[in-house]
Tab-separated table of C-alpha atoms in Angstrom:
chain	number	residue	atom	x	y	z
A	171	UNK	CA	27.610	88.461	106.779
A	172	UNK	CA	25.183	89.280	109.170
A	173	UNK	CA	25.385	91.713	111.609
A	174	UNK	CA	23.924	90.374	114.810
A	175	UNK	CA	25.913	88.505	117.673
A	176	UNK	CA	26.342	84.935	116.604
A	177	UNK	CA	26.606	81.919	119.182
A	178	UNK	CA	30.030	80.494	119.051
A	179	UNK	CA	28.619	77.430	117.040
A	180	UNK	CA	27.212	79.888	114.561
A	181	UNK	CA	30.269	81.578	114.439
A	182	UNK	CA	32.264	78.597	113.559
A	183	UNK	CA	29.653	77.965	110.840
A	184	UNK	CA	30.325	81.262	109.484
A	185	UNK	CA	34.091	80.642	109.647
A	186	UNK	CA	33.631	77.418	107.719
A	187	UNK	CA	31.449	79.063	104.945
A	188	UNK	CA	34.401	81.362	104.298
A	189	UNK	CA	36.562	78.454	103.980
A	190	UNK	CA	34.297	76.488	101.824
A	191	UNK	CA	34.341	79.863	99.050
A	192	UNK	CA	37.686	81.064	99.566
A	193	UNK	CA	40.054	78.489	100.513
A	194	UNK	CA	42.755	78.241	97.897
A	195	UNK	CA	41.857	74.374	97.227
A	196	UNK	CA	39.528	75.485	94.964
A	197	UNK	CA	42.052	77.622	92.779
A	198	UNK	CA	42.646	76.536	89.359
A	199	UNK	CA	46.433	76.295	89.840
A	200	UNK	CA	46.109	74.042	92.867
A	201	UNK	CA	43.924	71.584	90.943
A	202	UNK	CA	46.347	71.678	87.897
A	203	UNK	CA	48.997	71.109	90.441
A	204	UNK	CA	47.345	68.025	92.079
A	205	UNK	CA	46.061	66.541	88.800
A	206	UNK	CA	49.579	66.611	87.097
A	207	UNK	CA	48.976	69.174	84.592
A	208	UNK	CA	52.092	71.195	85.327
A	209	UNK	CA	55.673	70.923	84.211
A	210	UNK	CA	58.569	70.351	86.300
A	211	UNK	CA	59.405	74.069	85.663
A	212	UNK	CA	56.172	75.181	86.977
A	213	UNK	CA	55.780	72.956	89.911
A	214	UNK	CA	59.593	74.436	90.578
A	215	UNK	CA	58.099	77.822	90.326
A	216	UNK	CA	55.392	76.987	92.874
A	217	UNK	CA	58.001	75.574	95.551
A	218	UNK	CA	60.182	78.424	95.180
A	219	UNK	CA	57.566	80.988	95.727
A	220	UNK	CA	55.809	78.963	98.606
A	221	UNK	CA	59.129	78.558	100.319
A	222	UNK	CA	59.242	82.388	101.156
A	223	UNK	CA	55.771	81.561	102.847
A	224	UNK	CA	56.869	78.869	104.785
A	225	UNK	CA	60.351	80.796	105.671
A	226	UNK	CA	58.275	83.551	106.732
A	227	UNK	CA	55.900	81.659	108.989
A	228	UNK	CA	58.184	81.475	112.174
A	229	UNK	CA	58.664	85.112	112.006
A	230	UNK	CA	54.989	85.634	111.755
A	231	UNK	CA	54.403	83.315	115.051
A	232	UNK	CA	57.456	84.832	116.821
A	233	UNK	CA	55.591	88.329	116.388
A	234	UNK	CA	52.583	86.885	117.595
A	235	UNK	CA	54.595	85.383	120.635
A	236	UNK	CA	55.891	88.517	121.464
A	237	UNK	CA	52.603	90.071	121.963
A	238	UNK	CA	50.678	87.311	123.966
A	239	UNK	CA	50.057	88.139	127.462
A	240	UNK	CA	50.175	84.780	129.487
A	241	UNK	CA	52.621	81.862	129.520
A	242	UNK	CA	49.753	79.290	128.723
A	243	UNK	CA	49.192	81.276	125.358
A	244	UNK	CA	52.989	81.671	124.857
A	245	UNK	CA	53.632	78.176	125.402
A	246	UNK	CA	50.791	77.266	122.856
A	247	UNK	CA	52.322	79.331	120.567
A	248	UNK	CA	55.802	78.476	120.749
A	249	UNK	CA	54.936	74.876	120.010
A	250	UNK	CA	54.460	76.113	116.379
A	251	UNK	CA	57.828	77.717	116.037
A	252	UNK	CA	59.257	74.310	117.190
A	253	UNK	CA	57.201	72.546	114.555
A	254	UNK	CA	58.911	75.122	111.804
A	255	UNK	CA	62.162	76.074	112.912
A	256	UNK	CA	62.812	72.419	114.592
A	257	UNK	CA	65.009	71.704	117.692
A	258	UNK	CA	68.568	71.413	115.652
A	259	UNK	CA	69.891	72.112	112.114
A	260	UNK	CA	67.771	70.057	109.386
A	261	UNK	CA	64.840	69.524	111.199
A	262	UNK	CA	61.556	71.478	111.220
A	263	UNK	CA	58.966	72.612	108.530
A	264	UNK	CA	61.078	75.215	107.064
A	265	UNK	CA	63.932	72.553	106.270
A	266	UNK	CA	61.792	70.034	105.221
A	267	UNK	CA	60.421	72.384	102.528
A	268	UNK	CA	63.946	72.725	101.204
A	269	UNK	CA	63.947	69.136	100.769
A	270	UNK	CA	61.170	69.752	98.336
A	271	UNK	CA	62.913	72.501	96.613
A	272	UNK	CA	66.211	70.249	96.532
A	273	UNK	CA	64.270	67.355	95.091
A	274	UNK	CA	62.907	69.453	92.438
A	275	UNK	CA	66.557	70.263	91.411
A	276	UNK	CA	66.661	73.799	92.557
A	277	UNK	CA	69.825	75.339	93.736
A	278	UNK	CA	69.150	75.886	97.471
A	279	UNK	CA	71.169	79.220	97.860
A	280	UNK	CA	69.198	80.493	94.877
A	281	UNK	CA	66.105	79.248	96.472
A	282	UNK	CA	66.905	81.139	100.122
A	283	UNK	CA	68.021	84.149	98.355
A	284	UNK	CA	64.629	85.046	97.404
A	285	UNK	CA	65.719	86.551	94.342
A	286	UNK	CA	63.598	84.811	91.862
A	287	UNK	CA	60.431	85.414	93.971
A	288	UNK	CA	57.353	86.787	92.365
A	289	UNK	CA	56.608	90.401	93.622
A	290	UNK	CA	53.022	89.031	94.152
A	291	UNK	CA	54.487	86.389	96.315
A	292	UNK	CA	56.572	88.722	98.503
A	293	UNK	CA	53.759	91.123	98.927
A	294	UNK	CA	51.171	88.608	99.820
A	295	UNK	CA	53.614	86.799	102.776
A	296	UNK	CA	54.539	90.345	104.027
A	297	UNK	CA	50.862	91.158	104.024
A	298	UNK	CA	50.492	88.429	106.369
A	299	UNK	CA	53.355	89.211	108.963
A	300	UNK	CA	52.107	92.828	108.950
A	301	UNK	CA	48.662	91.820	109.672
A	302	UNK	CA	49.872	89.655	112.640
A	303	UNK	CA	51.966	92.272	114.054
A	304	UNK	CA	49.312	95.161	113.569
A	305	UNK	CA	46.025	93.671	114.316
A	306	UNK	CA	44.376	92.700	117.471
A	307	UNK	CA	45.492	89.626	119.194
A	308	UNK	CA	42.147	87.894	118.028
A	309	UNK	CA	42.377	88.916	114.612
A	310	UNK	CA	46.108	87.564	114.635
A	311	UNK	CA	44.923	84.148	115.963
A	312	UNK	CA	41.893	84.216	113.681
A	313	UNK	CA	44.037	84.798	110.663
A	314	UNK	CA	45.748	81.353	111.400
A	315	UNK	CA	42.538	79.607	110.828
A	316	UNK	CA	42.835	78.606	107.347
A	317	UNK	CA	44.499	75.454	109.065
A	318	UNK	CA	40.843	74.434	109.559
A	319	UNK	CA	40.970	73.377	105.851
A	320	UNK	CA	44.515	72.470	105.319
A	321	UNK	CA	44.394	68.664	105.881
A	322	UNK	CA	42.018	68.028	102.880
A	323	UNK	CA	44.509	70.216	100.454
A	324	UNK	CA	47.619	68.427	102.015
A	325	UNK	CA	46.000	64.803	101.419
A	326	UNK	CA	44.806	65.989	97.549
A	327	UNK	CA	48.213	67.652	96.857
A	328	UNK	CA	50.427	64.550	98.345
A	329	UNK	CA	48.450	61.947	96.568
A	330	UNK	CA	48.015	63.571	93.628
A	331	UNK	CA	51.615	64.696	93.224
A	332	UNK	CA	52.994	61.329	94.092
A	333	UNK	CA	50.585	59.775	91.388
A	334	UNK	CA	51.175	62.367	88.524
A	335	UNK	CA	54.868	63.617	88.833
A	336	UNK	CA	57.897	61.323	88.103
A	337	UNK	CA	59.974	63.830	89.728
A	338	UNK	CA	58.108	63.933	93.130
A	339	UNK	CA	58.864	61.316	95.903
A	340	UNK	CA	57.671	60.682	99.245
A	341	UNK	CA	61.005	62.162	100.496
A	342	UNK	CA	60.541	65.457	98.742
A	343	UNK	CA	57.110	65.731	100.448
A	344	UNK	CA	58.438	65.133	103.592
A	345	UNK	CA	57.174	68.718	104.709
A	346	UNK	CA	53.490	67.567	104.626
A	347	UNK	CA	53.100	64.433	106.507
A	348	UNK	CA	53.768	66.138	110.097
A	349	UNK	CA	51.444	68.949	109.230
A	350	UNK	CA	48.355	66.433	108.880
A	351	UNK	CA	48.910	66.240	112.707
A	352	UNK	CA	50.008	69.801	113.329
A	353	UNK	CA	47.342	71.557	111.761
A	354	UNK	CA	44.457	69.936	113.539
A	355	UNK	CA	46.215	70.671	116.628
A	356	UNK	CA	47.005	74.223	115.918
A	357	UNK	CA	43.584	74.955	114.298
A	358	UNK	CA	41.526	73.153	117.318
A	359	UNK	CA	43.357	75.628	119.794
A	360	UNK	CA	42.806	78.909	117.381
A	361	UNK	CA	39.096	78.006	116.684
A	362	UNK	CA	38.342	77.333	120.569
A	363	UNK	CA	40.173	80.705	121.255
A	364	UNK	CA	38.161	83.035	118.854
A	365	UNK	CA	34.759	80.974	119.998
A	366	UNK	CA	35.608	81.975	123.668
A	367	UNK	CA	37.021	85.413	122.862
A	368	UNK	CA	34.897	86.881	120.077
A	369	UNK	CA	32.218	88.484	122.351
A	370	UNK	CA	30.792	91.576	120.400
A	371	UNK	CA	29.473	91.835	116.987
A	372	UNK	CA	32.522	93.877	116.030
A	373	UNK	CA	34.842	91.162	117.356
A	374	UNK	CA	33.364	88.430	115.318
A	375	UNK	CA	33.042	90.646	112.126
A	376	UNK	CA	37.079	91.293	112.840
A	377	UNK	CA	37.452	87.494	113.467
A	378	UNK	CA	35.460	86.632	110.128
A	379	UNK	CA	37.362	89.413	108.315
A	380	UNK	CA	40.532	87.821	109.440
A	381	UNK	CA	40.096	84.666	107.800
A	382	UNK	CA	38.716	86.398	104.775
A	383	UNK	CA	42.058	88.413	104.559
A	384	UNK	CA	44.434	85.104	105.147
A	385	UNK	CA	42.101	82.932	102.374
A	386	UNK	CA	42.996	86.389	100.313
A	387	UNK	CA	46.706	85.895	100.964
A	388	UNK	CA	46.818	82.299	99.808
A	389	UNK	CA	44.489	82.561	96.892
A	390	UNK	CA	46.581	85.766	95.505
A	391	UNK	CA	49.881	83.617	95.664
A	392	UNK	CA	48.252	81.054	93.251
A	393	UNK	CA	47.060	84.014	91.269
A	394	UNK	CA	50.359	85.352	90.826
A	395	UNK	CA	52.084	82.006	90.221
A	396	UNK	CA	49.079	80.946	87.468
A	397	UNK	CA	49.359	84.490	85.841
A	398	UNK	CA	53.340	84.357	85.957
A	399	UNK	CA	53.945	80.656	84.772
A	400	UNK	CA	50.525	79.296	83.291
A	401	UNK	CA	47.686	81.092	81.681
A	402	UNK	CA	49.816	82.069	79.149
A	403	UNK	CA	52.796	82.546	81.170
A	404	UNK	CA	53.786	85.974	81.694
A	405	UNK	CA	56.936	85.809	84.029
A	406	UNK	CA	57.612	89.494	85.294
A	407	UNK	CA	61.256	90.957	84.815
A	408	UNK	CA	63.691	89.601	87.257
A	409	UNK	CA	61.680	86.417	88.406
A	410	UNK	CA	62.636	82.824	88.311
A	411	UNK	CA	62.644	81.349	84.794
A	412	UNK	CA	62.594	77.441	84.521
A	413	UNK	CA	65.310	75.970	82.628
A	414	UNK	CA	64.719	75.351	78.920
A	415	UNK	CA	63.908	71.654	79.217
A	416	UNK	CA	61.607	71.803	82.272
A	417	UNK	CA	59.488	74.771	80.706
B	18	UNK	CA	74.038	94.992	88.598
B	19	UNK	CA	77.745	96.171	88.864
B	20	UNK	CA	79.140	96.230	92.281
B	21	UNK	CA	81.585	99.123	92.021
B	22	UNK	CA	81.198	102.747	92.987
B	23	UNK	CA	79.196	104.493	90.335
B	24	UNK	CA	79.381	108.228	89.233
B	25	UNK	CA	76.338	109.968	89.629
B	26	UNK	CA	75.741	109.836	85.990
B	27	UNK	CA	76.408	106.155	86.116
B	28	UNK	CA	73.954	105.873	88.749
B	29	UNK	CA	71.251	107.817	86.814
B	30	UNK	CA	71.887	105.567	84.046
B	31	UNK	CA	71.315	102.581	85.893
B	32	UNK	CA	68.179	103.572	87.442
B	33	UNK	CA	66.820	104.467	84.014
B	34	UNK	CA	67.775	101.012	82.676
B	35	UNK	CA	65.785	99.597	85.398
B	36	UNK	CA	62.768	101.712	84.187
B	37	UNK	CA	63.301	100.796	80.601
B	38	UNK	CA	63.284	96.717	81.528
B	39	UNK	CA	60.609	96.938	84.558
B	40	UNK	CA	58.298	100.046	84.188
B	41	UNK	CA	54.672	99.150	83.981
B	42	UNK	CA	54.308	101.106	80.456
B	43	UNK	CA	55.557	97.579	79.207
B	44	UNK	CA	52.984	95.490	80.747
B	45	UNK	CA	50.189	93.827	78.464
B	46	UNK	CA	47.415	95.275	80.857
B	47	UNK	CA	48.794	98.632	80.217
B	48	UNK	CA	49.057	98.244	76.193
B	49	UNK	CA	45.781	96.868	76.272
B	50	UNK	CA	44.131	99.692	78.369
B	51	UNK	CA	45.333	102.501	75.902
B	52	UNK	CA	44.766	100.531	72.692
B	53	UNK	CA	40.870	100.433	73.558
B	54	UNK	CA	40.942	96.879	74.192
B	55	UNK	CA	39.271	96.562	77.266
B	56	UNK	CA	35.861	96.420	78.180
B	57	UNK	CA	34.090	99.117	80.364
B	58	UNK	CA	34.098	96.572	83.277
B	59	UNK	CA	37.541	95.972	82.669
B	60	UNK	CA	38.393	99.666	82.563
B	61	UNK	CA	36.166	100.152	85.925
B	62	UNK	CA	38.064	97.324	87.326
B	63	UNK	CA	41.522	99.116	86.686
B	64	UNK	CA	40.031	102.587	88.045
B	65	UNK	CA	38.437	100.676	91.295
B	66	UNK	CA	41.893	99.107	91.976
B	67	UNK	CA	44.320	101.893	91.083
B	68	UNK	CA	41.912	104.284	93.486
B	69	UNK	CA	43.646	102.276	96.292
B	70	UNK	CA	46.971	103.229	95.244
B	71	UNK	CA	46.150	106.882	94.753
B	72	UNK	CA	44.240	106.994	97.951
B	73	UNK	CA	47.420	105.365	99.757
B	74	UNK	CA	50.175	108.006	98.192
B	75	UNK	CA	49.309	110.764	100.798
B	76	UNK	CA	49.549	107.798	103.667
B	77	UNK	CA	53.160	106.913	102.089
B	78	UNK	CA	54.425	110.590	101.708
B	79	UNK	CA	53.046	111.724	105.326
B	80	UNK	CA	54.855	108.602	106.692
B	81	UNK	CA	58.168	109.928	105.000
B	82	UNK	CA	57.381	113.295	105.752
B	83	UNK	CA	57.246	112.575	109.566
B	84	UNK	CA	60.810	110.967	109.145
B	85	UNK	CA	62.545	113.639	107.364
B	86	UNK	CA	65.235	115.731	109.180
B	87	UNK	CA	65.073	119.113	107.870
B	88	UNK	CA	62.590	121.757	107.050
B	89	UNK	CA	63.937	121.917	103.554
B	90	UNK	CA	63.470	118.315	103.016
B	91	UNK	CA	59.937	118.639	104.653
B	92	UNK	CA	58.614	121.635	102.756
B	93	UNK	CA	59.773	119.537	99.425
B	94	UNK	CA	57.903	116.482	100.405
B	95	UNK	CA	54.918	118.446	101.882
B	96	UNK	CA	54.166	119.807	98.237
B	97	UNK	CA	53.538	116.209	97.260
B	98	UNK	CA	50.583	115.954	100.060
B	99	UNK	CA	49.289	119.145	98.824
B	100	UNK	CA	49.335	117.812	94.917
B	101	UNK	CA	47.344	114.669	96.341
B	102	UNK	CA	45.018	115.866	99.252
B	103	UNK	CA	44.310	119.272	97.654
B	104	UNK	CA	43.765	122.607	99.521
B	105	UNK	CA	39.844	122.160	100.129
B	106	UNK	CA	37.265	119.421	99.693
B	107	UNK	CA	37.089	118.229	96.070
B	108	UNK	CA	40.766	119.350	95.042
B	109	UNK	CA	43.770	117.201	94.665
B	110	UNK	CA	44.763	114.178	92.851
B	111	UNK	CA	42.853	111.450	95.008
B	112	UNK	CA	39.512	113.903	94.544
B	113	UNK	CA	40.317	113.858	90.769
B	114	UNK	CA	40.631	110.162	90.678
B	115	UNK	CA	37.033	109.794	91.730
B	116	UNK	CA	35.963	111.878	89.379
B	117	UNK	CA	37.397	108.978	86.831
B	118	UNK	CA	35.463	106.457	88.700
B	119	UNK	CA	32.540	108.581	88.891
B	120	UNK	CA	32.761	108.837	84.993
B	121	UNK	CA	33.019	105.214	84.637
B	122	UNK	CA	29.632	104.691	86.595
B	123	UNK	CA	31.177	103.171	89.957
B	124	UNK	CA	29.616	104.078	93.046
B	125	UNK	CA	31.504	106.173	94.880
B	126	UNK	CA	30.931	104.907	98.381
B	127	UNK	CA	31.560	101.373	97.053
B	128	UNK	CA	34.912	102.553	95.677
B	129	UNK	CA	35.802	104.340	98.942
B	130	UNK	CA	35.027	101.215	100.827
B	131	UNK	CA	37.660	99.421	99.020
B	132	UNK	CA	35.408	96.267	99.210
B	133	UNK	CA	35.704	95.316	95.852
B	134	UNK	CA	39.428	95.400	95.952
B	135	UNK	CA	41.650	92.512	94.788
B	136	UNK	CA	43.796	91.117	97.331
B	137	UNK	CA	46.906	91.758	94.953
B	138	UNK	CA	46.082	95.460	94.826
B	139	UNK	CA	45.809	95.742	98.284
B	140	UNK	CA	49.072	93.553	98.997
B	141	UNK	CA	51.040	95.351	96.674
B	142	UNK	CA	49.986	98.989	97.736
B	143	UNK	CA	50.572	97.989	101.696
B	144	UNK	CA	53.717	96.792	100.417
B	145	UNK	CA	54.754	100.362	99.169
B	146	UNK	CA	53.655	102.111	102.455
B	147	UNK	CA	55.539	99.743	104.685
B	148	UNK	CA	58.526	100.071	102.573
B	149	UNK	CA	58.393	103.772	102.912
B	150	UNK	CA	57.969	103.471	106.701
B	151	UNK	CA	60.726	100.902	107.426
B	152	UNK	CA	63.433	101.702	104.901
B	153	UNK	CA	66.196	103.940	104.939
B	154	UNK	CA	65.205	107.456	103.935
B	155	UNK	CA	67.352	107.081	100.821
B	156	UNK	CA	65.510	104.091	100.023
B	157	UNK	CA	62.381	105.662	100.735
B	158	UNK	CA	62.771	108.530	98.344
B	159	UNK	CA	64.642	106.463	95.865
B	160	UNK	CA	61.167	104.162	95.582
B	161	UNK	CA	59.537	107.319	94.299
B	162	UNK	CA	61.849	107.417	91.210
B	163	UNK	CA	59.392	105.378	89.070
B	164	UNK	CA	57.967	109.041	88.545
B	165	UNK	CA	61.148	109.393	86.100
B	166	UNK	CA	58.769	107.332	83.448
B	167	UNK	CA	55.312	108.395	84.238
B	168	UNK	CA	54.966	111.278	81.883
B	169	UNK	CA	55.417	109.042	78.972
B	170	UNK	CA	52.874	106.533	80.311
B	171	UNK	CA	50.260	109.270	81.107
B	172	UNK	CA	50.665	110.750	77.701
B	173	UNK	CA	50.025	107.241	76.060
B	174	UNK	CA	47.252	106.532	78.292
B	175	UNK	CA	45.202	109.882	78.196
B	176	UNK	CA	45.289	109.796	74.152
B	177	UNK	CA	44.746	106.327	74.093
B	178	UNK	CA	41.907	106.114	76.149
B	179	UNK	CA	40.394	109.517	74.772
B	180	UNK	CA	40.497	108.035	71.430
B	181	UNK	CA	39.202	104.523	71.987
B	182	UNK	CA	36.661	104.523	74.710
B	183	UNK	CA	33.434	106.453	74.192
B	184	UNK	CA	32.700	106.394	78.011
B	185	UNK	CA	35.897	108.355	78.741
B	186	UNK	CA	36.193	112.204	78.461
B	187	UNK	CA	38.691	114.874	79.079
B	188	UNK	CA	36.795	115.628	82.586
B	189	UNK	CA	36.811	112.068	83.651
B	190	UNK	CA	40.657	111.932	83.074
B	191	UNK	CA	41.312	115.037	84.811
B	192	UNK	CA	43.797	113.488	87.149
B	193	UNK	CA	46.169	112.939	84.595
B	194	UNK	CA	47.063	116.572	83.293
B	195	UNK	CA	48.325	118.087	86.411
B	196	UNK	CA	50.731	115.138	87.033
B	197	UNK	CA	52.562	116.059	83.782
B	198	UNK	CA	53.909	119.126	85.414
B	199	UNK	CA	53.765	117.218	88.922
B	200	UNK	CA	55.703	114.071	88.231
B	201	UNK	CA	58.925	115.796	86.700
B	202	UNK	CA	58.976	118.184	89.319
B	203	UNK	CA	59.013	115.384	91.985
B	204	UNK	CA	61.291	112.948	90.359
B	205	UNK	CA	63.938	115.764	89.328
B	206	UNK	CA	63.923	116.299	93.429
B	207	UNK	CA	64.245	112.763	93.972
B	208	UNK	CA	66.979	111.895	91.484
B	209	UNK	CA	68.783	114.831	92.415
B	210	UNK	CA	68.845	113.541	96.063
B	211	UNK	CA	69.929	109.990	95.380
B	212	UNK	CA	72.694	111.216	93.138
B	213	UNK	CA	73.950	113.247	95.863
B	214	UNK	CA	73.365	111.021	99.101
B	215	UNK	CA	74.214	107.252	97.565
B	216	UNK	CA	77.870	107.335	98.291
B	217	UNK	CA	78.828	103.923	98.662
B	218	UNK	CA	78.310	100.838	96.936
B	219	UNK	CA	75.907	99.646	99.731
B	220	UNK	CA	73.895	102.870	99.368
B	221	UNK	CA	73.767	102.683	95.407
B	222	UNK	CA	72.457	99.085	95.525
B	223	UNK	CA	69.767	99.850	98.047
B	224	UNK	CA	68.828	102.831	95.927
B	225	UNK	CA	68.684	100.654	92.602
B	226	UNK	CA	66.781	98.003	94.892
B	227	UNK	CA	63.849	100.223	95.905
B	228	UNK	CA	63.173	101.153	92.354
B	229	UNK	CA	63.231	97.593	91.330
B	230	UNK	CA	60.878	97.090	94.441
B	231	UNK	CA	58.582	100.090	93.123
B	232	UNK	CA	58.517	98.658	89.755
B	233	UNK	CA	57.349	95.358	91.282
B	234	UNK	CA	54.584	96.923	92.961
B	235	UNK	CA	53.356	98.657	89.956
B	236	UNK	CA	53.631	95.728	87.635
B	237	UNK	CA	52.383	93.383	90.175
B	238	UNK	CA	49.077	95.527	90.217
B	239	UNK	CA	48.770	94.948	86.746
B	240	UNK	CA	49.301	91.096	86.999
B	241	UNK	CA	46.347	91.183	89.218
B	242	UNK	CA	43.835	93.078	87.207
B	243	UNK	CA	44.814	91.123	83.957
B	244	UNK	CA	44.675	87.404	85.598
B	245	UNK	CA	41.385	88.609	87.240
B	246	UNK	CA	39.592	90.362	84.538
B	247	UNK	CA	41.212	89.592	81.117
B	248	UNK	CA	43.396	86.530	80.122
B	249	UNK	CA	40.707	84.360	80.940
B	250	UNK	CA	38.709	86.479	83.810
B	251	UNK	CA	39.557	84.802	86.867
B	252	UNK	CA	37.714	87.279	89.592
B	253	UNK	CA	38.702	86.087	92.852
B	254	UNK	CA	36.062	85.451	95.791
B	255	UNK	CA	34.611	89.013	96.935
B	256	UNK	CA	36.251	91.141	94.374
B	257	UNK	CA	34.659	93.793	91.900
B	258	UNK	CA	32.317	92.028	89.259
B	259	UNK	CA	31.402	94.570	86.476
B	260	UNK	CA	27.686	94.350	85.737
B	261	UNK	CA	26.124	92.003	82.836
B	262	UNK	CA	26.092	94.873	80.185
B	263	UNK	CA	29.779	95.987	80.994
B	264	UNK	CA	31.693	92.736	81.084
C-alpha cells in the first residue's frame, strides 16, 4: 500500500483492490460449495459453523451502536440490528439462517449450543467482535466493508447451491434474498462514511487494514472448514461429525 | 463429562483425560515437524507463527497478574513474566524464540512485525489473551494447564528436530531446555490451585472447559499451519511465503 494521502476515489479503489485479492469468494471451499462438490455433511458443517458468525453479527453491531456518538449514526446502525434480529420471533437474518440448518437436517438445539463449532470458527468470529469493540469507530465501520463484495458471492452461492444440491430449496436459502438489498444499502453508507472521515494517511491505512483484517476473518473460517472437512478431512477433537450416510 | 462433583483426584484425572484426547502432540503437523517431514520453509512458517504465541504469553500473564487478589498469587504469577521477558535484553523465553527464527534465516524485523502471520494464528492467540482477561481467575489459571503435557512434546520436538533437520542446532532450540523445568513448576502450581478452588460442579465444569478451550487454541494453530503450508499448501493472501529454495 502507498503511504501518501489518497483522494476519496483512490481510497475506494484501494478498498476494492483488497476485495479483489482477499474476499472469500476466491477461497477453494466457497468454489466447492457453489459448484456442488460437497457432500451433505460438508454443507452441514459449513451451515453449522457459519451460524456462529450470523448469530454474532447483532452482538458486533450492538457493540458498535453503543459507541456511536450521534442519533443519525445510531439510527443507521440500528437498522442492521433490525435486519438481523427481526421484529418478532422467527424473523430476521439469524432466524432465517436457522431455516437453512433446519433444512439441512441439523438439530436446532445442537446448532444453537455451539458445541460442534470448530475452534477456528469461534476464534475468527470472536476476533471480529473484539475488533469492533476495541478499535476506532472508523476502523469498526470499515471492517463492515466486505459487504461491498457480498452481492456477487450471494448470487453465485444461491444459484449454484439450488442447481447442484437436491437437499437445498429456495426456502432453506431464505436468508440470502433480503441480503441482496440490505448489503448494498449497508455498504454504501459505510463506504461514504470512510471516504469522508479517513482524512489522514494514518486513518486511511487504518481503514485499509480493517478491511484486510475482516477479509482474514472470513477467509480463515473457510480455511478451518476446508481443513477439517474436505482436504483430507481432519476434524478436530470435539467438533461436529456428519452422520455416516452424509459424510 | 460427568455432572457430579468430583474429588480433587478425579478432577485431575478428568483434566489429564482431556490432554490425552486433545493436546496438540496428537496433531499431524506436530508429528510431521518432529519426524523431519517438513521443508525448511515449512519449519520457518511454524516458527514465525508460533512467535506470536510466545510473544503474547507475557501479555496474557500480565493481564492475569493484574487481576490476582493476593501478593502470594501475584509473586507466583510474576515468575512466569520473568521466565518469558527475562531480566535484561536478550534473555527470557521470547528472546530465545527469536534465536530460533534467526537460526532459520528469518529476518527478525519481519518476524516481529507480525506481517506474515496467518489470520488463524492471530485469532487463536488473541482468543487466549481475551479468555484470560474476561473469564474467572479460576478459568484463567486452568487455561494454563496445557503445560501439564508440554514436557513430553518438548522432548519429542527437540530430539526429533535435532536428528532430522540439518538447519537446526542446539543453540537455535535454546528456548526449549529451560521450559523442561519451568513448565512442571508452573503446572504443578496451577493444578494444585484448581484442585483446591474448583469446589462446585459448575466450577469444575468451567475448569474442564478452560482446558478444552486452550487445547483448541494450540490445535487450531497447527490446523492453520498444516492447511496453509502442507496438505496441499494453500497460503492465504498476505501471509508468509517461503523463499523458492526453501519451499
